[in-house]
Amino acid sequence: MHSRAERRLPPVTAVSLALATAASLSLTGCAATPAADTVTVLNSATDTAEHSANQKFFDRCARPLGLKVEQISVPADQVASKALRMASSKSLTDILELDGSELPQFAGTEGLRPLKDVGVDTSGFSGSATSLGSYDGTQYGIARSVNSLALIYNTRLLKKAGVEPPATWAELKTAAKKMTHGSTYGMAFSASPNADGVYQFLPFFWSGGGDEAKLDNGKGEAALQLWKDLVSDGSASKSVVSWNQQDVNDQFVAGRAAMMINGPWQVPVLSAQKKVDWAVARIPVPDAGQDAIPPIGGTVMAVPKNEDRSREKNAGKILNCLNSQKNQLQWGESVNNVPTRAAAARAYAEQNPKLAAFADLVTTARSRTAEVGTRWPVVGDALAGAFQSVLTGRTSPEQALHRAQQQASTGK
């Protein structure tokens, strides 16, 4: 199942140029090859189990409509480039499943059909999920489940140290320090210079008032200082600058970290551990009573424009069925992700109390591209450079974000 909240995208200029070319060729759907009763889907379900699980839901929705669904699955980091090649040859699928952060680059070409135009019901969804599938105020993509980040902690180690799950940054620093001893660090997170590190930094950056549209607004420095303090006082390993999210989970499972920031995609591994008792809490915030603002992650399904409008309508019918409350809940439980319909999300939290914190956090989560759109890849790279330079002692938080804003503005 999708285990990463974000993927490394191609350089924004290259993507924009390719998309512009695709748009000039008319970003149409499948040519005459697929049968009229067949809906084609391009996605990243290359794992056999994931592919089969997807097909089960597709078949459930297609059969009552007298339709069939065929998946074309490629590795996650190849979906965008595959879609561009298919678009240029006018053979793009009827449904395109993209990482949410990629949607603006496709929607900006006017090659996707607004969901309301193909009869997709977009009411009753969480605001964060709607934002994830929207571009310039129009919803082009629909996510049947989403993920985010939370604080995952070792209940035994917290109890032994006599601390409660931290709710504020001050409590986080205190708890992490108390649980750091021997080969065990109190806290673990990913600060790698790529998508994983940026995704994990955003809850702290946003919750502290940081703004991706103006990185040097004077409010993001506190988040950088928090990470720096955790590493400097030995509560977090200096190796966080090279750990991805899987590495962080490996440290936690091995008992070398008492707490970590991570997502629900780690649940299968965590649940299989017999020696690690774990629980989930909200991500700590600067001050008590604040809402954490993590990034929302996941894929969205969109409908490329097609000269044959009946194919678009069939795609819309499949999307409506996939996103019924029942199907969303069952899908969410199968992939440990939170359904995007508000009612389904509430049911998910009730039926999966151990993961309820993820459902709570999704309600306040934000899309990475909502404010900066197609500029997100450049902004994300600038943020990565900022926390890398601070954690390795090259610059101060203020200097790092000033340089990051220059980089985000110029692309250099």
CSV table of C-alpha atoms in Angstrom, one decimal:
chain,number,residue,atom,x,y,z
A,1,MET,CA,0.0,0.0,0.0
A,2,HIS,CA,1.0,3.6,-0.3
A,3,SER,CA,3.5,4.1,2.5
A,4,ARG,CA,5.0,7.5,1.6
A,5,ALA,CA,3.3,10.8,1.9
A,6,GLU,CA,5.2,12.4,-0.8
A,7,ARG,CA,7.6,11.5,-3.6
A,8,ARG,CA,10.5,13.4,-5.1
A,9,LEU,CA,9.2,15.1,-8.2
A,10,PRO,CA,11.1,16.0,-11.4
A,11,PRO,CA,12.4,19.5,-11.5
A,12,VAL,CA,9.5,21.9,-11.7
A,13,THR,CA,10.7,23.5,-14.9
A,14,ALA,CA,11.0,20.2,-16.7
A,15,VAL,CA,7.6,19.1,-15.5
A,16,SER,CA,6.0,22.4,-16.6
A,17,LEU,CA,7.5,22.2,-20.0
A,18,ALA,CA,6.5,18.6,-20.5
A,19,LEU,CA,3.0,19.4,-19.3
A,20,ALA,CA,2.7,22.4,-21.6
A,21,THR,CA,3.7,20.2,-24.5
A,22,ALA,CA,1.1,17.6,-23.4
A,23,ALA,CA,-1.6,20.3,-23.2
A,24,SER,CA,-0.8,21.6,-26.6
A,25,LEU,CA,-1.4,18.1,-27.9
A,26,SER,CA,-4.8,18.1,-26.2
A,27,LEU,CA,-4.7,16.0,-23.0
A,28,THR,CA,-7.3,13.6,-24.1
A,29,GLY,CA,-8.2,10.2,-22.6
A,30,CYS,CA,-7.8,6.8,-24.1
A,31,ALA,CA,-8.0,6.5,-27.9
A,32,ALA,CA,-10.1,3.8,-29.5
A,33,THR,CA,-8.2,0.9,-28.0
A,34,PRO,CA,-10.2,0.2,-24.8
A,35,ALA,CA,-13.6,-1.2,-25.1
A,36,ALA,CA,-16.5,1.1,-24.4
A,37,ASP,CA,-17.4,-0.8,-21.2
A,38,THR,CA,-13.8,-0.6,-19.9
A,39,VAL,CA,-12.5,2.1,-17.6
A,40,THR,CA,-8.7,2.3,-17.5
A,41,VAL,CA,-6.7,3.6,-14.5
A,42,LEU,CA,-3.1,4.6,-14.3
A,43,ASN,CA,-1.8,4.2,-10.7
A,44,SER,CA,1.3,3.1,-8.7
A,45,ALA,CA,-0.2,-0.2,-7.4
A,46,THR,CA,2.7,-2.3,-8.5
A,47,ASP,CA,2.7,-4.4,-5.3
A,48,THR,CA,0.7,-7.6,-6.0
A,49,ALA,CA,-1.3,-7.3,-2.8
A,50,GLU,CA,-2.1,-3.6,-3.4
A,51,HIS,CA,-3.0,-4.2,-7.0
A,52,SER,CA,-5.3,-7.0,-6.0
A,53,ALA,CA,-6.9,-5.0,-3.2
A,54,ASN,CA,-7.5,-2.1,-5.7
A,55,GLN,CA,-9.0,-4.5,-8.2
A,56,LYS,CA,-11.4,-5.9,-5.6
A,57,PHE,CA,-12.9,-2.4,-5.0
A,58,PHE,CA,-12.8,-1.5,-8.7
A,59,ASP,CA,-14.8,-4.7,-9.6
A,60,ARG,CA,-17.2,-4.1,-6.8
A,61,CYS,CA,-18.0,-0.7,-8.3
A,62,ALA,CA,-17.8,-1.6,-12.0
A,63,ARG,CA,-20.0,-4.8,-12.2
A,64,PRO,CA,-23.3,-3.2,-11.2
A,65,LEU,CA,-22.7,-0.6,-13.8
A,66,GLY,CA,-22.0,-3.1,-16.5
A,67,LEU,CA,-18.4,-1.9,-16.7
A,68,LYS,CA,-14.9,-3.3,-16.2
A,69,VAL,CA,-11.8,-1.6,-14.8
A,70,GLU,CA,-8.2,-2.2,-16.0
A,71,GLN,CA,-5.3,-0.9,-14.0
A,72,ILE,CA,-2.0,0.2,-15.5
A,73,SER,CA,0.4,0.3,-12.6
A,74,VAL,CA,3.9,1.7,-12.6
A,75,PRO,CA,6.3,2.6,-9.8
A,76,ALA,CA,5.2,5.7,-7.8
A,77,ASP,CA,8.0,7.9,-9.0
A,78,GLN,CA,7.1,7.1,-12.6
A,79,VAL,CA,3.4,7.9,-12.6
A,80,ALA,CA,3.8,11.5,-13.7
A,81,SER,CA,6.2,10.8,-16.5
A,82,LYS,CA,4.2,7.8,-17.7
A,83,ALA,CA,1.1,10.0,-17.7
A,84,LEU,CA,2.9,12.7,-19.8
A,85,ARG,CA,4.0,10.1,-22.4
A,86,MET,CA,0.5,8.7,-22.6
A,87,ALA,CA,-1.0,12.2,-22.9
A,88,SER,CA,1.4,13.1,-25.8
A,89,SER,CA,0.2,10.0,-27.7
A,90,LYS,CA,-3.5,10.7,-26.8
A,91,SER,CA,-3.7,7.4,-24.9
A,92,LEU,CA,-4.1,8.6,-21.3
A,93,THR,CA,-6.3,6.5,-19.1
A,94,ASP,CA,-9.8,7.4,-18.0
A,95,ILE,CA,-8.7,7.8,-14.4
A,96,LEU,CA,-5.3,9.1,-13.3
A,97,GLU,CA,-4.2,8.5,-9.7
A,98,LEU,CA,-1.5,11.0,-8.7
A,99,ASP,CA,0.2,11.9,-5.5
A,100,GLY,CA,-1.6,15.0,-4.2
A,101,SER,CA,1.5,17.2,-4.5
A,102,GLU,CA,1.5,16.4,-8.3
A,103,LEU,CA,-2.0,17.5,-9.0
A,104,PRO,CA,-1.4,21.2,-9.5
A,105,GLN,CA,1.1,20.5,-12.3
A,106,PHE,CA,-1.5,18.6,-14.3
A,107,ALA,CA,-4.5,20.7,-13.4
A,108,GLY,CA,-2.6,23.8,-14.4
A,109,THR,CA,-2.5,22.6,-18.1
A,110,GLU,CA,-6.4,22.5,-18.2
A,111,GLY,CA,-6.0,18.8,-19.1
A,112,LEU,CA,-8.2,17.5,-16.2
A,113,ARG,CA,-11.9,17.7,-16.0
A,114,PRO,CA,-13.4,19.4,-12.9
A,115,LEU,CA,-15.0,16.6,-10.9
A,116,LYS,CA,-18.4,18.3,-10.8
A,117,ASP,CA,-18.5,18.2,-14.6
A,118,VAL,CA,-18.4,14.4,-14.6
A,119,GLY,CA,-21.0,14.0,-11.8
A,120,VAL,CA,-18.7,13.2,-8.9
A,121,ASP,CA,-20.2,14.0,-5.5
A,122,THR,CA,-17.7,16.1,-3.6
A,123,SER,CA,-19.9,17.0,-0.6
A,124,GLY,CA,-19.2,15.7,2.9
A,125,PHE,CA,-15.4,15.6,2.6
A,126,SER,CA,-13.0,17.0,5.1
A,127,GLY,CA,-11.6,20.5,4.2
A,128,SER,CA,-8.1,19.2,4.1
A,129,ALA,CA,-9.0,16.4,1.7
A,130,THR,CA,-10.8,18.8,-0.6
A,131,SER,CA,-7.8,21.1,-0.6
A,132,LEU,CA,-5.5,18.2,-1.5
A,133,GLY,CA,-7.5,17.6,-4.7
A,134,SER,CA,-8.0,21.2,-5.6
A,135,TYR,CA,-6.2,23.7,-7.8
A,136,ASP,CA,-7.0,27.4,-8.1
A,137,GLY,CA,-10.3,26.9,-6.3
A,138,THR,CA,-11.6,24.0,-8.4
A,139,GLN,CA,-11.6,20.4,-7.3
A,140,TYR,CA,-10.0,18.1,-9.9
A,141,GLY,CA,-9.0,15.1,-7.7
A,142,ILE,CA,-10.6,13.0,-5.0
A,143,ALA,CA,-8.8,11.1,-2.3
A,144,ARG,CA,-10.6,8.1,-0.8
A,145,SER,CA,-8.2,8.0,2.1
A,146,VAL,CA,-5.4,10.2,3.3
A,147,ASN,CA,-2.5,10.1,5.8
A,148,SER,CA,-0.5,12.4,7.9
A,149,LEU,CA,2.0,12.3,10.8
A,150,ALA,CA,1.7,11.8,14.5
A,151,LEU,CA,3.9,11.2,17.6
A,152,ILE,CA,4.4,7.5,18.1
A,153,TYR,CA,5.8,6.5,21.4
A,154,ASN,CA,7.0,3.4,23.3
A,155,THR,CA,4.5,3.1,26.2
A,156,ARG,CA,6.9,1.1,28.4
A,157,LEU,CA,9.7,3.6,28.1
A,158,LEU,CA,7.5,6.5,28.8
A,159,LYS,CA,6.1,4.8,31.9
A,160,LYS,CA,9.6,3.9,33.1
A,161,ALA,CA,10.7,7.5,32.7
A,162,GLY,CA,7.6,8.7,34.5
A,163,VAL,CA,6.5,11.0,31.7
A,164,GLU,CA,3.3,11.5,29.9
A,165,PRO,CA,3.1,11.8,26.1
A,166,PRO,CA,4.3,15.4,25.4
A,167,ALA,CA,1.7,17.9,24.2
A,168,THR,CA,4.0,21.0,23.8
A,169,TRP,CA,7.5,21.6,22.5
A,170,ALA,CA,8.8,22.2,26.0
A,171,GLU,CA,7.3,18.9,27.2
A,172,LEU,CA,8.8,17.2,24.2
A,173,LYS,CA,12.3,18.4,25.0
A,174,THR,CA,11.9,17.4,28.6
A,175,ALA,CA,10.5,14.0,27.9
A,176,ALA,CA,13.1,13.3,25.2
A,177,LYS,CA,15.9,14.2,27.5
A,178,LYS,CA,14.6,12.0,30.3
A,179,MET,CA,14.3,9.0,28.0
A,180,THR,CA,17.7,9.4,26.4
A,181,HIS,CA,20.2,6.9,27.9
A,182,GLY,CA,22.6,4.3,26.7
A,183,SER,CA,21.9,3.5,23.1
A,184,THR,CA,18.4,4.9,23.2
A,185,TYR,CA,17.5,8.4,22.1
A,186,GLY,CA,14.4,10.0,23.4
A,187,MET,CA,13.3,11.3,20.0
A,188,ALA,CA,13.7,10.3,16.4
A,189,PHE,CA,12.6,12.1,13.2
A,190,SER,CA,13.7,12.3,9.6
A,191,ALA,CA,15.6,15.4,8.6
A,192,SER,CA,16.9,14.0,5.3
A,193,PRO,CA,17.4,16.5,2.5
A,194,ASN,CA,14.5,15.4,0.5
A,195,ALA,CA,10.7,14.8,0.6
A,196,ASP,CA,10.8,12.7,3.7
A,197,GLY,CA,12.6,15.3,5.8
A,198,VAL,CA,10.5,18.2,4.5
A,199,TYR,CA,7.3,16.3,5.2
A,200,GLN,CA,8.4,15.7,8.8
A,201,PHE,CA,9.5,19.3,9.3
A,202,LEU,CA,6.2,20.8,8.2
A,203,PRO,CA,4.2,20.0,11.3
A,204,PHE,CA,6.6,22.0,13.4
A,205,PHE,CA,7.1,24.7,10.9
A,206,TRP,CA,3.4,25.3,10.3
A,207,SER,CA,2.4,24.9,13.9
A,208,GLY,CA,4.9,27.6,14.9
A,209,GLY,CA,3.5,30.0,12.3
A,210,GLY,CA,5.9,29.3,9.4
A,211,ASP,CA,4.6,30.3,6.0
A,212,GLU,CA,5.8,28.4,2.9
A,213,ALA,CA,5.0,31.5,0.7
A,214,LYS,CA,7.3,33.7,2.9
A,215,LEU,CA,9.8,31.4,4.5
A,216,ASP,CA,11.6,34.3,6.3
A,217,ASN,CA,8.5,35.8,8.0
A,218,GLY,CA,10.2,35.4,11.3
A,219,LYS,CA,8.0,32.6,12.7
A,220,GLY,CA,9.6,29.5,11.2
A,221,GLU,CA,12.9,29.9,13.1
A,222,ALA,CA,11.5,28.4,16.3
A,223,ALA,CA,10.8,25.1,14.6
A,224,LEU,CA,14.4,25.0,13.3
A,225,GLN,CA,15.7,25.8,16.8
A,226,LEU,CA,13.5,23.0,18.3
A,227,TRP,CA,15.1,20.4,16.0
A,228,LYS,CA,18.5,21.9,16.6
A,229,ASP,CA,18.0,21.7,20.4
A,230,LEU,CA,17.0,18.1,20.3
A,231,VAL,CA,20.1,17.1,18.4
A,232,SER,CA,22.4,19.4,20.3
A,233,ASP,CA,21.5,18.1,23.8
A,234,GLY,CA,21.8,14.5,22.6
A,235,SER,CA,18.0,13.8,22.8
A,236,ALA,CA,18.0,13.0,19.1
A,237,SER,CA,20.8,11.4,17.0
A,238,LYS,CA,22.9,13.5,14.7
A,239,SER,CA,22.1,10.9,12.1
A,240,VAL,CA,18.6,12.3,11.6
A,241,VAL,CA,20.1,14.4,8.8
A,242,SER,CA,20.4,11.2,6.7
A,243,TRP,CA,17.4,9.1,8.0
A,244,ASN,CA,14.3,8.7,5.9
A,245,GLN,CA,11.0,7.8,7.5
A,246,GLN,CA,11.7,4.1,7.2
A,247,ASP,CA,15.0,4.5,9.0
A,248,VAL,CA,13.2,6.3,11.8
A,249,ASN,CA,10.8,3.5,12.2
A,250,ASP,CA,13.7,1.0,12.2
A,251,GLN,CA,15.3,2.9,15.1
A,252,PHE,CA,12.1,2.9,17.0
A,253,VAL,CA,11.4,-0.8,16.5
A,254,ALA,CA,15.0,-1.7,17.6
A,255,GLY,CA,14.5,0.2,20.8
A,256,ARG,CA,16.9,2.9,19.9
A,257,ALA,CA,14.3,5.6,20.0
A,258,ALA,CA,11.5,6.1,22.6
A,259,MET,CA,9.4,8.4,20.5
A,260,MET,CA,9.3,9.2,16.8
A,261,ILE,CA,7.4,11.2,14.2
A,262,ASN,CA,5.9,8.9,11.6
A,263,GLY,CA,2.8,7.9,9.7
A,264,PRO,CA,0.2,5.2,9.6
A,265,TRP,CA,2.0,3.4,6.8
A,266,GLN,CA,4.3,2.0,9.6
A,267,VAL,CA,1.4,0.4,11.4
A,268,PRO,CA,1.8,-3.1,9.8
A,269,VAL,CA,5.4,-3.3,11.0
A,270,LEU,CA,4.7,-1.9,14.4
A,271,SER,CA,1.7,-4.3,14.9
A,272,ALA,CA,4.0,-7.2,14.1
A,273,GLN,CA,6.4,-6.4,17.0
A,274,LYS,CA,6.0,-8.5,20.1
A,275,LYS,CA,8.5,-6.6,22.2
A,276,VAL,CA,7.4,-3.0,21.4
A,277,ASP,CA,4.2,-1.6,23.0
A,278,TRP,CA,3.4,1.5,21.1
A,279,ALA,CA,0.7,4.2,21.1
A,280,VAL,CA,-0.1,7.3,19.0
A,281,ALA,CA,-0.5,10.9,20.1
A,282,ARG,CA,-0.9,14.2,18.4
A,283,ILE,CA,2.2,16.0,17.4
A,284,PRO,CA,3.4,18.5,20.1
A,285,VAL,CA,2.7,22.2,19.5
A,286,PRO,CA,4.4,25.4,20.7
A,287,ASP,CA,1.8,26.2,23.3
A,288,ALA,CA,-0.8,24.1,25.1
A,289,GLY,CA,-4.3,24.2,23.5
A,290,GLN,CA,-3.0,24.8,20.0
A,291,ASP,CA,-4.0,22.5,17.1
A,292,ALA,CA,-1.1,20.7,15.3
A,293,ILE,CA,-0.9,21.5,11.6
A,294,PRO,CA,0.7,18.5,9.8
A,295,PRO,CA,0.8,18.0,6.1
A,296,ILE,CA,-1.9,15.9,4.5
A,297,GLY,CA,-0.6,13.1,2.2
A,298,GLY,CA,-2.0,10.5,-0.1
A,299,THR,CA,-3.1,10.1,-3.7
A,300,VAL,CA,-6.0,11.7,-5.6
A,301,MET,CA,-7.9,10.3,-8.5
A,302,ALA,CA,-8.6,12.6,-11.4
A,303,VAL,CA,-10.4,12.4,-14.7
A,304,PRO,CA,-8.4,13.5,-17.7
A,305,LYS,CA,-10.3,15.3,-20.4
A,306,ASN,CA,-11.6,13.0,-23.1
A,307,GLU,CA,-13.2,13.7,-26.5
A,308,ASP,CA,-15.6,10.9,-25.7
A,309,ARG,CA,-17.6,12.4,-22.8
A,310,SER,CA,-19.2,9.0,-22.0
A,311,ARG,CA,-15.9,7.7,-20.9
A,312,GLU,CA,-15.6,10.7,-18.5
A,313,LYS,CA,-19.0,10.0,-17.1
A,314,ASN,CA,-18.2,6.3,-16.6
A,315,ALA,CA,-15.0,7.3,-14.7
A,316,GLY,CA,-17.1,9.6,-12.6
A,317,LYS,CA,-19.5,6.8,-11.7
A,318,ILE,CA,-16.6,4.6,-10.6
A,319,LEU,CA,-15.2,7.4,-8.4
A,320,ASN,CA,-18.6,8.0,-6.8
A,321,CYS,CA,-18.8,4.3,-5.8
A,322,LEU,CA,-15.2,4.1,-4.5
A,323,ASN,CA,-15.9,7.1,-2.3
A,324,SER,CA,-19.1,5.9,-0.7
A,325,GLN,CA,-18.9,5.9,3.1
A,326,LYS,CA,-18.8,2.1,3.2
A,327,ASN,CA,-16.1,1.7,0.6
A,328,GLN,CA,-14.0,4.5,2.0
A,329,LEU,CA,-14.1,3.0,5.5
A,330,GLN,CA,-13.2,-0.5,4.3
A,331,TRP,CA,-10.4,0.9,2.1
A,332,GLY,CA,-9.1,3.1,4.9
A,333,GLU,CA,-8.9,0.2,7.3
A,334,SER,CA,-7.2,-2.0,4.7
A,335,VAL,CA,-4.4,0.5,4.2
A,336,ASN,CA,-4.3,2.1,7.7
A,337,ASN,CA,-5.3,5.5,6.2
A,338,VAL,CA,-8.0,7.9,7.2
A,339,PRO,CA,-11.2,8.1,5.1
A,340,THR,CA,-11.9,11.5,3.7
A,341,ARG,CA,-15.6,11.6,4.1
A,342,ALA,CA,-16.2,13.1,7.5
A,343,ALA,CA,-18.7,10.5,8.6
A,344,ALA,CA,-16.4,7.7,7.5
A,345,ALA,CA,-13.5,9.3,9.3
A,346,ARG,CA,-15.5,9.4,12.5
A,347,ALA,CA,-16.4,5.7,12.1
A,348,TYR,CA,-12.7,4.9,11.5
A,349,ALA,CA,-11.6,6.6,14.7
A,350,GLU,CA,-14.3,4.7,16.7
A,351,GLN,CA,-13.4,1.4,15.2
A,352,ASN,CA,-9.7,1.9,15.4
A,353,PRO,CA,-9.1,3.7,18.7
A,354,LYS,CA,-5.3,3.1,18.6
A,355,LEU,CA,-5.1,5.1,15.4
A,356,ALA,CA,-7.7,7.8,16.4
A,357,ALA,CA,-5.0,10.4,16.7
A,358,PHE,CA,-4.3,10.2,13.0
A,359,ALA,CA,-8.0,10.8,12.3
A,360,ASP,CA,-7.9,13.8,14.6
A,361,LEU,CA,-4.8,15.2,13.0
A,362,VAL,CA,-6.1,14.9,9.4
A,363,THR,CA,-8.9,17.4,10.3
A,364,THR,CA,-6.3,20.1,10.8
A,365,ALA,CA,-3.8,19.0,8.2
A,366,ARG,CA,-2.9,21.1,5.2
A,367,SER,CA,-2.0,20.5,1.6
A,368,ARG,CA,1.6,21.3,0.7
A,369,THR,CA,0.5,22.9,-2.6
A,370,ALA,CA,-2.5,24.8,-1.4
A,371,GLU,CA,-0.6,28.1,-1.0
A,372,VAL,CA,2.2,27.9,-3.5
A,373,GLY,CA,0.8,25.5,-6.1
A,374,THR,CA,3.3,24.4,-8.7
A,375,ARG,CA,6.1,26.1,-6.9
A,376,TRP,CA,6.0,23.6,-4.1
A,377,PRO,CA,9.0,21.4,-5.3
A,378,VAL,CA,11.3,24.5,-5.2
A,379,VAL,CA,9.9,25.6,-1.8
A,380,GLY,CA,10.3,22.1,-0.4
A,381,ASP,CA,14.0,22.0,-1.6
A,382,ALA,CA,14.6,25.3,0.1
A,383,LEU,CA,13.1,24.1,3.4
A,384,ALA,CA,15.3,21.0,3.2
A,385,GLY,CA,18.4,23.1,2.7
A,386,ALA,CA,17.4,25.2,5.7
A,387,PHE,CA,17.1,22.5,8.3
A,388,GLN,CA,20.1,20.6,6.9
A,389,SER,CA,22.3,23.7,7.3
A,390,VAL,CA,21.0,24.4,10.8
A,391,LEU,CA,21.4,20.8,12.1
A,392,THR,CA,24.9,20.5,10.7
A,393,GLY,CA,25.9,23.7,12.3
A,394,ARG,CA,26.5,25.7,9.2
A,395,THR,CA,24.0,28.5,9.8
A,396,SER,CA,21.6,29.9,12.3
A,397,PRO,CA,17.8,29.4,11.9
A,398,GLU,CA,17.4,33.0,10.8
A,399,GLN,CA,20.2,32.9,8.3
A,400,ALA,CA,18.9,29.5,7.0
A,401,LEU,CA,15.4,30.7,6.3
A,402,HIS,CA,16.6,34.0,4.8
A,403,ARG,CA,18.6,31.9,2.3
A,404,ALA,CA,15.7,29.5,1.8
A,405,GLN,CA,13.4,32.4,0.8
A,406,GLN,CA,16.0,33.6,-1.7
A,407,GLN,CA,16.2,30.1,-3.1
A,408,ALA,CA,12.5,29.7,-3.3
A,409,SER,CA,12.1,33.0,-5.0
A,410,THR,CA,14.8,32.5,-7.6
A,411,GLY,CA,14.8,28.7,-7.9
A,412,LYS,CA,18.6,28.8,-7.3
